[in-house]
Coordinates of C-alpha atoms in Angstrom, one line a residue:
X1 CA 82.0 133.3 76.8
X2 CA 84.6 136.0 76.9
X3 CA 87.1 133.5 75.6
X4 CA 85.0 132.8 72.5
X5 CA 85.8 136.3 71.2
X6 CA 89.5 135.4 71.2
X7 CA 88.8 132.2 69.3
X8 CA 87.1 134.1 66.7
X9 CA 89.2 137.1 66.7
X10 CA 90.2 136.8 63.1
X11 CA 86.7 136.1 61.6
X12 CA 85.5 139.2 59.6
X13 CA 82.6 140.8 61.5
X14 CA 80.2 140.8 58.4
X15 CA 80.7 137.0 57.9
X16 CA 80.3 136.2 61.7
X17 CA 77.1 138.3 61.6
X18 CA 75.5 136.7 58.6
X19 CA 76.5 133.2 59.8
X20 CA 75.0 134.0 63.2
X21 CA 71.6 134.8 61.7
X22 CA 71.7 131.6 59.8
X23 CA 72.6 129.6 62.8
X24 CA 69.9 131.3 64.8
X25 CA 67.2 130.5 62.4
X26 CA 68.5 126.9 62.2
X27 CA 68.2 126.6 66.0
X28 CA 71.9 125.9 66.3
X29 CA 72.2 128.6 68.9
X30 CA 69.4 127.2 71.0
X31 CA 69.7 124.5 73.7
X32 CA 67.7 122.0 71.4
X33 CA 70.6 121.5 68.9
X34 CA 72.7 118.6 70.3
X35 CA 74.7 117.6 67.1
X36 CA 75.9 120.1 64.6
X37 CA 77.9 119.1 61.4
X38 CA 79.7 121.6 59.5
X39 CA 81.1 120.8 56.0
X40 CA 83.7 123.4 55.1
X41 CA 87.2 124.2 54.0
X42 CA 87.2 127.9 55.0
X43 CA 89.3 129.2 57.9
X44 CA 86.3 131.3 58.9
X45 CA 84.1 128.3 59.3
X46 CA 86.7 126.4 61.3
X47 CA 87.1 129.2 63.8
X48 CA 83.3 129.5 63.9
X49 CA 83.1 125.8 64.8
X50 CA 85.3 126.4 67.7
X51 CA 83.1 129.4 68.8
X52 CA 80.1 127.2 68.8
X53 CA 81.7 124.3 70.6
X54 CA 82.8 126.8 73.4
X55 CA 79.6 128.7 73.7
X56 CA 77.3 125.7 73.7
X57 CA 79.2 123.1 75.5
X58 CA 76.3 120.5 75.5
X59 CA 76.4 120.5 71.7
X60 CA 78.5 118.0 69.8
X61 CA 80.2 119.9 67.0
X62 CA 81.7 118.1 64.1
X63 CA 83.9 119.7 61.4
X64 CA 84.2 117.9 58.1
X65 CA 86.8 119.2 55.8
X66 CA 89.4 118.4 53.1
X67 CA 92.8 117.1 54.4
X68 CA 94.9 118.2 56.1
X69 CA 92.6 118.7 59.0
X70 CA 93.2 121.9 61.0
X71 CA 95.1 121.4 64.3
X72 CA 93.6 122.8 67.4
X73 CA 89.9 123.8 67.5
X74 CA 89.2 122.6 71.1
X75 CA 85.7 120.8 71.4
X76 CA 85.4 120.1 67.8
X77 CA 85.5 116.6 66.3
X78 CA 87.4 116.8 63.0
X79 CA 86.9 114.3 60.2
X80 CA 88.8 114.4 56.8
X81 CA 86.5 114.1 53.8
X82 CA 87.4 114.3 50.1
X83 CA 84.1 113.5 48.4
X84 CA 80.4 113.5 48.9
X85 CA 80.5 109.7 49.5
X86 CA 83.1 110.4 52.5
X87 CA 80.8 113.0 53.9
X88 CA 77.8 110.7 53.8
X89 CA 79.8 108.0 55.5
X90 CA 81.3 110.3 58.1
X91 CA 77.7 111.5 59.0
X92 CA 76.6 108.0 59.3
X93 CA 79.3 107.1 61.5
X94 CA 78.2 109.4 64.4
X95 CA 75.2 110.7 66.1
X96 CA 72.4 111.7 63.7
X97 CA 72.8 115.5 63.3
X98 CA 70.3 118.2 64.3
X99 CA 72.0 120.8 62.1
X100 CA 73.9 120.3 58.9
X101 CA 76.0 123.4 57.7
X102 CA 77.1 123.3 54.1
X103 CA 79.6 125.8 53.1
X104 CA 79.6 124.7 49.6
X105 CA 81.5 127.8 48.3
X106 CA 84.5 126.7 50.2
X107 CA 84.6 123.0 49.6
X108 CA 87.7 121.8 47.7
X109 CA 86.1 118.8 46.2
X110 CA 84.2 119.9 43.1
X111 CA 81.0 117.9 43.7
X112 CA 77.4 119.0 43.8
X113 CA 74.4 117.3 45.4
X114 CA 75.3 117.3 49.0
X115 CA 71.8 118.5 50.0
X116 CA 70.2 115.8 48.1
X117 CA 72.6 113.1 49.7
X118 CA 72.4 114.4 53.3
X119 CA 69.1 116.0 54.0
X120 CA 67.4 112.9 55.0
X121 CA 70.2 112.1 57.6
X122 CA 68.9 114.9 59.8
X123 CA 66.8 114.3 62.9
X124 CA 63.2 115.0 62.8
X125 CA 62.9 118.7 63.1
X126 CA 66.6 119.1 61.9
X127 CA 67.8 122.0 59.7
X128 CA 70.0 122.1 56.8
X129 CA 71.9 125.5 56.3
X130 CA 73.2 126.2 52.8
X131 CA 75.6 129.0 53.2
X132 CA 75.9 131.4 50.1
X133 CA 73.4 129.3 48.0
X134 CA 73.7 131.6 45.1
X135 CA 77.4 131.1 44.9
X136 CA 76.9 127.3 44.8
X137 CA 74.1 127.6 42.3
X138 CA 76.1 129.6 39.8
X139 CA 79.1 127.3 40.2
X140 CA 77.0 124.3 39.4
X141 CA 75.4 125.9 36.4
X142 CA 78.8 126.8 35.1
X143 CA 79.7 123.1 35.2
X144 CA 76.3 122.0 33.8
X145 CA 75.1 120.4 37.0
X146 CA 71.5 120.5 38.3
X147 CA 72.4 119.3 41.7
X148 CA 72.7 122.5 43.6
X149 CA 70.6 123.1 46.7
X150 CA 68.9 126.0 45.1
X151 CA 68.0 124.1 42.0
X152 CA 66.7 121.2 43.9
X153 CA 64.4 123.4 46.0
X154 CA 63.1 125.2 42.9
X155 CA 62.4 122.1 41.0
X156 CA 60.7 120.5 44.1
X157 CA 58.4 123.5 44.5
X158 CA 57.1 123.1 40.9
X159 CA 54.5 120.5 40.6
X160 CA 54.7 120.0 36.8
X161 CA 58.7 119.4 36.6
X162 CA 58.2 115.8 36.9
X163 CA 61.2 115.5 39.4
X164 CA 59.0 114.3 42.2
X165 CA 58.2 111.2 40.1
X166 CA 61.8 110.1 41.0
X167 CA 61.6 108.1 44.4
X168 CA 64.6 109.9 45.8
X169 CA 63.3 113.4 44.9
X170 CA 59.9 112.5 46.2
X171 CA 61.3 111.4 49.5
X172 CA 63.1 114.6 49.9
X173 CA 60.2 116.6 48.9
X174 CA 58.0 114.9 51.5
X175 CA 60.6 115.5 54.2
X176 CA 60.7 119.3 53.7
X177 CA 58.8 121.0 56.3
X178 CA 59.8 124.5 55.5
X179 CA 62.5 126.4 53.5
X180 CA 63.5 130.0 53.8
X181 CA 66.2 132.4 52.8
X182 CA 68.1 134.4 55.2
X183 CA 70.2 136.8 53.3
X184 CA 72.3 134.7 50.9
X185 CA 71.7 131.6 52.9
X186 CA 69.1 128.9 52.8
X187 CA 67.7 127.1 55.9
X188 CA 65.5 124.0 55.1
X189 CA 63.7 122.2 58.1
X190 CA 63.1 118.6 57.9
X191 CA 60.2 116.5 59.2
X192 CA 60.0 112.8 59.7
X193 CA 62.6 110.2 60.8
X194 CA 64.7 108.1 58.3
X195 CA 67.0 105.3 58.5
X196 CA 70.4 105.6 57.0
X197 CA 71.6 102.5 54.9
X198 CA 75.3 101.7 55.3
X199 CA 75.5 98.8 53.0
X200 CA 77.6 101.0 50.6
X201 CA 80.6 100.5 53.0
X202 CA 80.8 96.8 52.0
X203 CA 82.0 98.0 48.6
X204 CA 85.1 99.6 50.1
X205 CA 88.2 97.8 51.0
X206 CA 87.7 96.2 54.4
X207 CA 84.0 96.7 54.0
X208 CA 82.9 94.7 57.1
X209 CA 85.5 96.4 59.3
X210 CA 84.0 99.7 58.1
X211 CA 80.5 98.7 59.0
X212 CA 81.6 97.7 62.5
X213 CA 83.5 100.9 62.8
X214 CA 80.4 103.0 61.7
X215 CA 78.1 101.1 64.1
X216 CA 80.6 101.6 67.0
X217 CA 81.0 105.3 66.5
X218 CA 77.2 105.8 66.0
X219 CA 76.1 103.7 69.0
X220 CA 79.0 103.7 71.2
X221 CA 82.2 101.5 71.5
X222 CA 81.2 97.8 72.1
X223 CA 77.9 98.2 70.2
X224 CA 79.1 95.4 67.7
X225 CA 81.9 92.9 68.1
X226 CA 83.4 90.5 65.8
X227 CA 83.4 86.8 66.9
X228 CA 84.6 84.9 63.8
X229 CA 85.6 85.4 60.3
X230 CA 86.8 83.4 57.1
X231 CA 89.2 85.3 54.9
X232 CA 88.2 86.2 51.3
X233 CA 89.1 83.5 48.9
X234 CA 88.6 82.6 45.2
X235 CA 87.8 79.5 43.1
X236 CA 87.4 78.7 39.5
X237 CA 84.2 77.3 37.8
X238 CA 85.5 74.0 36.4
X239 CA 82.3 72.2 35.8
X240 CA 81.6 70.6 32.4
X241 CA 79.3 73.2 30.9
X242 CA 77.1 73.5 27.7
X243 CA 74.5 76.0 26.8
X244 CA 72.1 76.7 23.9
X245 CA 72.9 80.6 24.4
X246 CA 76.4 81.7 24.6
X247 CA 75.5 85.3 24.9
X248 CA 73.7 84.6 28.1
X249 CA 76.5 82.6 29.4
X250 CA 79.0 85.4 28.6
X251 CA 76.8 88.0 30.3
X252 CA 75.9 86.2 33.5
X253 CA 77.9 83.0 34.1
X254 CA 81.6 83.6 35.4
X255 CA 84.7 81.5 35.0
X256 CA 85.8 82.2 38.5
X257 CA 84.4 83.7 41.8
X258 CA 85.9 85.9 44.4
X259 CA 84.3 85.2 47.8
X260 CA 84.3 88.1 50.2
X261 CA 85.4 87.9 53.8
X262 CA 82.7 86.0 55.8
X263 CA 82.2 87.6 59.2
X264 CA 80.1 86.8 62.3
X265 CA 79.5 89.6 64.8
X266 CA 77.3 90.4 67.8
X267 CA 75.1 93.5 67.8
X268 CA 74.1 94.6 71.2
X269 CA 70.7 96.0 71.6
X270 CA 69.5 96.4 68.0
X271 CA 65.7 96.3 67.1
X272 CA 64.8 93.4 65.0
X273 CA 61.6 93.2 63.1
X274 CA 60.1 90.2 61.2
X275 CA 61.3 89.4 57.7
X276 CA 64.9 90.5 58.1
X277 CA 64.8 94.1 59.3
X278 CA 67.5 95.2 61.7
X279 CA 67.9 98.8 62.9
X280 CA 70.2 100.5 65.4
X281 CA 70.2 104.1 66.4
X282 CA 68.8 105.3 63.0
X283 CA 71.0 102.8 60.9
X284 CA 69.5 100.2 58.7
X285 CA 72.1 97.5 59.1
X286 CA 73.3 95.7 55.9
X287 CA 72.0 92.4 57.4
X288 CA 68.5 93.7 56.5
X289 CA 68.9 92.6 53.1
X290 CA 69.3 89.1 51.3
X291 CA 71.3 90.9 48.7
X292 CA 73.5 93.4 50.9
X293 CA 75.9 94.0 47.9
X294 CA 73.2 95.4 45.8
X295 CA 72.9 99.2 45.6
X296 CA 70.3 100.5 46.4
X297 CA 69.9 98.0 49.2
X298 CA 66.1 96.9 49.3
X299 CA 63.8 94.7 51.4
X300 CA 60.1 94.3 50.6
X301 CA 59.2 95.3 54.2
X302 CA 61.1 98.5 54.2
X303 CA 59.8 101.6 52.6
X304 CA 62.7 103.3 50.6
X305 CA 63.4 106.9 50.6
X306 CA 66.0 107.0 47.9
X307 CA 69.1 104.9 47.6
X308 CA 70.7 105.7 50.9
X309 CA 67.7 106.0 53.2
X310 CA 64.4 104.4 54.3
X311 CA 61.5 105.6 56.2
X312 CA 61.7 104.9 59.8
X313 CA 58.4 103.4 61.1
X314 CA 57.3 105.0 64.4
X315 CA 56.6 102.1 66.8
X316 CA 53.7 103.0 69.1
X317 CA 55.6 101.7 72.0
X318 CA 59.1 100.6 72.9
X319 CA 59.5 97.0 71.6
X320 CA 59.8 94.3 74.0
X321 CA 63.2 92.9 75.1
X322 CA 64.6 89.5 74.2
X323 CA 67.2 88.7 76.8
X324 CA 70.1 86.5 75.9
X325 CA 72.0 85.7 72.6
X326 CA 70.3 84.9 69.3
X327 CA 71.6 83.7 66.0
X328 CA 69.9 85.5 63.2
X329 CA 68.5 83.2 60.6
X330 CA 65.7 85.4 59.2
X331 CA 64.8 86.3 55.6
X332 CA 62.5 88.7 54.0
X333 CA 60.8 85.6 52.2
X334 CA 60.5 83.6 55.4
X335 CA 59.5 79.9 54.8
X336 CA 60.5 80.0 51.1
X337 CA 62.3 76.8 50.4
X338 CA 64.7 78.2 47.9
X339 CA 65.8 81.2 50.0
X340 CA 66.0 78.9 53.2
X341 CA 68.3 76.3 51.4
X342 CA 70.5 78.8 49.4
X343 CA 70.8 81.7 51.7
X344 CA 69.5 81.1 55.3
X345 CA 71.3 77.8 55.9
X346 CA 74.6 79.1 54.4
X347 CA 74.9 81.4 57.5
X348 CA 75.2 78.4 59.8
X349 CA 79.0 78.4 59.0
X350 CA 79.3 80.4 62.2
X351 CA 76.9 78.3 64.3
X352 CA 79.6 76.6 66.3
X353 CA 81.3 80.1 66.9
X354 CA 78.0 81.3 68.3
X355 CA 77.8 78.4 70.6
X356 CA 81.3 79.1 71.7
X357 CA 80.4 82.7 72.4
X358 CA 77.3 81.7 74.3
X359 CA 76.4 78.0 74.7
X360 CA 72.8 79.0 75.3
X361 CA 72.5 80.7 72.0
X362 CA 69.3 80.3 70.1
X363 CA 68.1 80.8 66.5
X364 CA 65.9 83.8 65.9
X365 CA 63.7 83.5 62.7
X366 CA 60.3 84.7 61.3
X367 CA 57.6 82.2 60.7
X368 CA 56.2 82.1 57.1
X369 CA 53.4 84.6 56.2
X370 CA 50.0 83.9 57.8
X371 CA 51.6 80.9 59.7
X372 CA 52.1 80.6 63.5
X373 CA 55.1 78.4 63.1
X374 CA 57.9 77.3 60.7
X375 CA 57.2 74.7 58.1
X376 CA 58.0 71.2 59.2
X377 CA 60.8 70.9 56.5
X378 CA 62.6 73.9 58.1
X379 CA 62.7 72.1 61.5
X380 CA 63.7 68.9 59.8
X381 CA 66.7 70.6 58.1
X382 CA 67.7 72.3 61.3
X383 CA 67.4 69.2 63.2
X384 CA 69.6 67.4 60.7
X385 CA 72.2 70.1 61.3
X386 CA 72.1 69.6 65.0
X387 CA 69.6 72.4 66.0
X388 CA 66.7 71.3 68.0
X389 CA 63.3 72.7 67.9
X390 CA 63.6 74.3 71.5
X391 CA 66.7 76.0 70.2
X392 CA 64.5 78.0 67.9
X393 CA 62.7 81.3 68.7
X394 CA 60.0 82.7 66.5
X395 CA 60.0 86.5 65.7
X396 CA 56.5 87.7 65.2
X397 CA 56.8 91.3 66.2
X398 CA 59.7 93.9 66.6
X399 CA 61.8 93.1 69.5
X400 CA 64.9 94.7 71.0
X401 CA 67.4 91.9 71.3
X402 CA 70.1 92.0 74.0
X403 CA 72.7 90.3 71.7
X404 CA 72.1 89.4 68.3
X405 CA 74.7 87.3 66.4
X406 CA 74.6 87.8 62.5
X407 CA 76.8 86.1 60.0
X408 CA 77.5 86.7 56.2
X409 CA 75.5 84.7 53.7
X410 CA 78.1 82.3 52.3
X411 CA 76.1 82.3 49.0
X412 CA 75.1 85.7 47.6
X413 CA 73.6 85.1 44.0
X414 CA 75.1 86.2 41.7
X415 CA 78.2 87.4 43.3
X416 CA 79.8 84.4 44.9
X417 CA 79.3 81.2 46.8
X418 CA 81.8 79.8 49.2
X419 CA 82.8 76.2 49.4
X420 CA 82.1 76.4 53.2
X421 CA 78.5 76.0 52.1
X422 CA 79.2 72.2 51.1
X423 CA 80.0 71.3 54.7
X424 CA 76.6 72.8 55.9
X425 CA 74.6 71.0 53.2
X426 CA 76.6 67.7 53.3
X427 CA 76.1 67.5 57.1
X428 CA 72.3 67.9 56.6
X429 CA 72.3 65.4 53.7
X430 CA 74.2 62.8 55.4
X431 CA 71.8 62.7 58.4
X432 CA 68.5 62.8 56.4
X433 CA 69.6 60.1 53.8
X434 CA 69.2 57.6 56.4
X435 CA 65.4 58.5 56.7
X436 CA 64.8 58.4 52.9
X437 CA 63.0 55.8 50.7
X438 CA 65.3 53.7 48.5
X439 CA 63.2 53.2 45.4
X440 CA 63.8 56.6 43.6
X441 CA 64.2 57.2 39.7
X442 CA 67.6 57.8 38.2
X443 CA 66.5 60.4 35.7
X444 CA 64.3 62.9 37.2
X445 CA 62.6 66.1 35.6
X446 CA 61.6 68.5 38.5
X447 CA 57.9 69.7 37.4
X448 CA 56.0 72.7 38.6
X449 CA 52.4 72.3 39.6
X450 CA 51.5 75.7 40.8
X451 CA 53.5 78.3 38.9
X452 CA 51.9 81.7 38.7
X453 CA 54.6 83.6 37.1
X454 CA 57.8 82.8 35.2
X455 CA 56.0 79.9 33.6
X456 CA 57.3 77.9 30.7
X457 CA 54.4 78.3 28.2
X458 CA 55.2 75.2 26.3
X459 CA 56.1 73.0 29.2
X460 CA 54.0 69.9 28.0
X461 CA 56.1 69.8 24.9
X462 CA 59.4 70.3 26.8
X463 CA 58.5 67.5 29.4
X464 CA 57.3 65.1 26.6
X465 CA 60.9 65.3 25.1
X466 CA 62.6 64.4 28.6
X467 CA 60.0 61.6 29.1
X468 CA 61.1 60.2 25.7
X469 CA 64.7 60.0 27.2
X470 CA 63.6 58.1 30.3
X471 CA 63.1 61.0 32.7
X472 CA 60.2 60.7 35.3
X473 CA 58.5 63.9 36.0
X474 CA 58.4 64.5 39.8
X475 CA 56.8 67.1 41.9
X476 CA 59.1 67.8 44.9
X477 CA 56.3 69.1 47.1
X478 CA 54.7 65.7 47.0
X479 CA 57.8 64.3 48.9
X480 CA 59.1 64.7 52.4
X481 CA 62.3 66.6 52.6
X482 CA 64.5 63.6 53.3
X483 CA 63.0 61.9 50.0
X484 CA 63.7 65.1 48.2
X485 CA 67.4 65.2 49.2
X486 CA 67.8 61.6 48.4
X487 CA 66.2 61.9 45.0
X488 CA 68.7 64.6 44.0
X489 CA 71.6 62.7 45.7
X490 CA 71.1 59.4 44.0
X491 CA 69.9 60.4 40.5
X492 CA 72.3 60.2 37.5
X493 CA 70.6 63.3 35.9
X494 CA 68.2 66.0 37.1
X495 CA 66.4 68.4 34.9
X496 CA 63.9 71.1 35.6
X497 CA 63.0 74.7 35.3
X498 CA 65.4 77.3 36.8
X499 CA 64.2 78.3 40.2
X500 CA 64.0 77.1 43.7
X501 CA 62.6 73.7 42.6
X502 CA 66.2 72.9 41.5
X503 CA 67.9 74.1 44.6
X504 CA 67.9 70.8 46.3
X505 CA 70.9 70.1 44.1
X506 CA 72.8 71.9 47.1
X507 CA 72.6 68.6 48.9
X508 CA 73.7 66.4 45.9
X509 CA 76.5 63.8 45.7
X510 CA 77.8 61.4 43.1
X511 CA 78.1 64.1 40.4
X512 CA 74.9 63.9 38.5
X513 CA 74.2 66.0 35.4
X514 CA 72.0 69.0 35.8
X515 CA 69.9 70.3 33.0
X516 CA 68.3 73.8 33.5
X517 CA 65.4 75.0 31.4
X518 CA 65.3 78.7 32.0
X519 CA 64.4 82.2 30.5
X520 CA 67.0 84.5 29.0
X521 CA 65.6 87.2 31.3
X522 CA 66.1 85.2 34.6
X523 CA 69.4 86.6 35.7
X524 CA 69.7 84.4 38.9
X525 CA 72.5 82.0 38.6
X526 CA 72.1 79.8 41.7
X527 CA 72.1 76.5 39.7
X528 CA 75.3 77.4 38.0
X529 CA 76.9 78.3 41.3
X530 CA 75.7 75.0 43.0
X531 CA 76.9 72.9 40.1
X532 CA 80.3 74.3 40.2
X533 CA 80.6 74.1 44.0
X534 CA 79.9 70.4 43.5
X535 CA 82.0 70.2 40.3
X536 CA 78.9 68.5 38.6
X537 CA 78.4 68.8 34.8
X538 CA 75.4 71.4 34.1
X539 CA 73.6 72.1 30.9
X540 CA 71.5 75.2 30.1
X541 CA 68.6 75.1 27.6
X542 CA 67.7 78.8 27.3
X543 CA 64.2 80.0 26.5
X544 CA 62.7 83.0 24.8
X545 CA 61.1 85.3 27.3
X546 CA 57.9 87.4 26.8
X547 CA 59.9 90.5 28.1
X548 CA 63.7 90.7 27.4
X549 CA 66.1 92.3 29.9
X550 CA 67.3 95.7 28.8
X551 CA 70.8 95.9 27.3
X552 CA 71.8 98.1 30.3
X553 CA 70.1 97.9 33.7
X554 CA 67.6 95.3 34.9
X555 CA 63.9 94.7 34.8
X556 CA 61.7 92.9 37.3
X557 CA 58.9 92.5 34.8
X558 CA 61.5 90.8 32.5
X559 CA 62.8 88.7 35.3
X560 CA 59.4 87.2 36.2
X561 CA 58.0 87.0 32.7
X562 CA 56.8 83.8 31.0
X563 CA 58.9 82.2 28.4
X564 CA 58.9 79.4 25.8
X565 CA 61.6 76.9 24.6
X566 CA 62.3 77.5 20.9
X567 CA 62.3 74.0 19.5
X568 CA 62.9 75.2 15.8
X569 CA 66.2 77.0 16.9
X570 CA 67.4 74.9 19.8
X571 CA 65.5 71.6 19.8
X572 CA 68.3 69.6 18.0
X573 CA 71.0 70.7 20.6
X574 CA 68.7 69.7 23.4
X575 CA 68.2 66.3 21.9
X576 CA 71.9 66.0 21.6
X577 CA 72.4 67.0 25.1
X578 CA 70.0 64.3 26.3
X579 CA 71.3 61.7 24.0
X580 CA 74.8 62.1 25.3
X581 CA 73.8 61.5 29.0

């Protein structure tokens, strides 16, 4: 301990004294604080980090500061940061902190809101120390910002401000166990456990490598290992295309697509819960979402705590262990035909790589809700790909998996679809066509018999028009999966309502014409992606929704709203489309 006085010899006594009080209240000087993160650009705090590291050698001390990072400082892990995003990612890429010290007055990057962004990253019982909180608050006010730590705490204390109606603010408010002032400093104690989302890393250059690096730094080197990849690539949407709504096409349908790098990797020891939830040492992994590129990342079976965190459900006991290697084929909508075909199966581009890694690898997947087993069609599609029933393991409860192989969705609507999908669907189609009936109509309209939402309100009139042009109304659920695939593969024209009923076009061949009847508020573009992958002609007959999408942003109510085809405005063009088949 004598040497620590030499390390801090240049620290003013008053500064050292004030900081020591704050750290004592925070628990950083006790034996329970194992990880301390200090965000500061001041020389005083850099020396203080070294003092803490020397006095409490069991603690892991991290100093996050603006480059250039100070040399020396033995026992301190130094990380360069230049923004709040950098700080968030640096905290995620390491053990979850017990103490965060924010020396806001010294930070070179002029951003406010670090408390709001980082507080939920603390361990249960952890403490956030805001040094010289008044200085930060005055600086924020001078720049017109309401994101100082002091402002946030005052807002959260007032029940009538309305701030707690914001999900992010509400999550932070619920997690505050205690806050107190210690001289000019604030010390806020956290309660509860949270998972940190790291899908934001996918939006940075080399995103997948950044995710792997983050997990390895958090969980230990070797916690994740890449076993295969397909470089990023681009392709042009060259299908013959016509629409009744040029504005919709300009807003949602692209002329070209850039496919991100596709990666297969092995996580060692993650906890996997049914319906596509994967956690690892306090991280919510990006593979927990069917839309990992969307921010904030969501999953229906995760309780969000703002855009960057989720509540960590406390398991009553340590989950059971699944020994061996498993290929992850789960979805938050298990058993849903559209998601299984257009998302889950597209991950099988890495199945052969998984078998090379471990020939005994098995599929891991959740059964549909309220069912003990997969739907028969799921087994049929897997069998056609070459995966037998005894190679499938069902996930019905949280389990710790010895080795979990995850691979990137090769189709991520609306962002991209990779041509590698065609190999997967083609292999399945070719094997199932031999089992299909041969007497199938050439012009098909895919009807909907049980549609509770996103209904076409004048469907009888729409279908009557198609009947008059030789289309037969077919309900796919009345056919086996082999006949469904044959129906789409042998037809010369297939029409239907936008949605999963049309997704069997993934298995098509012979370049039929596709006609999609859909709402202007339905922003999914899977049919367009599928048609362009196959280079098939596609027509869009757009309908008027009961609820329009906002000019900026997105509305779930609009997305699922019912709609009607406007015959007065677009009926003549629809008739022309059908007459030219």
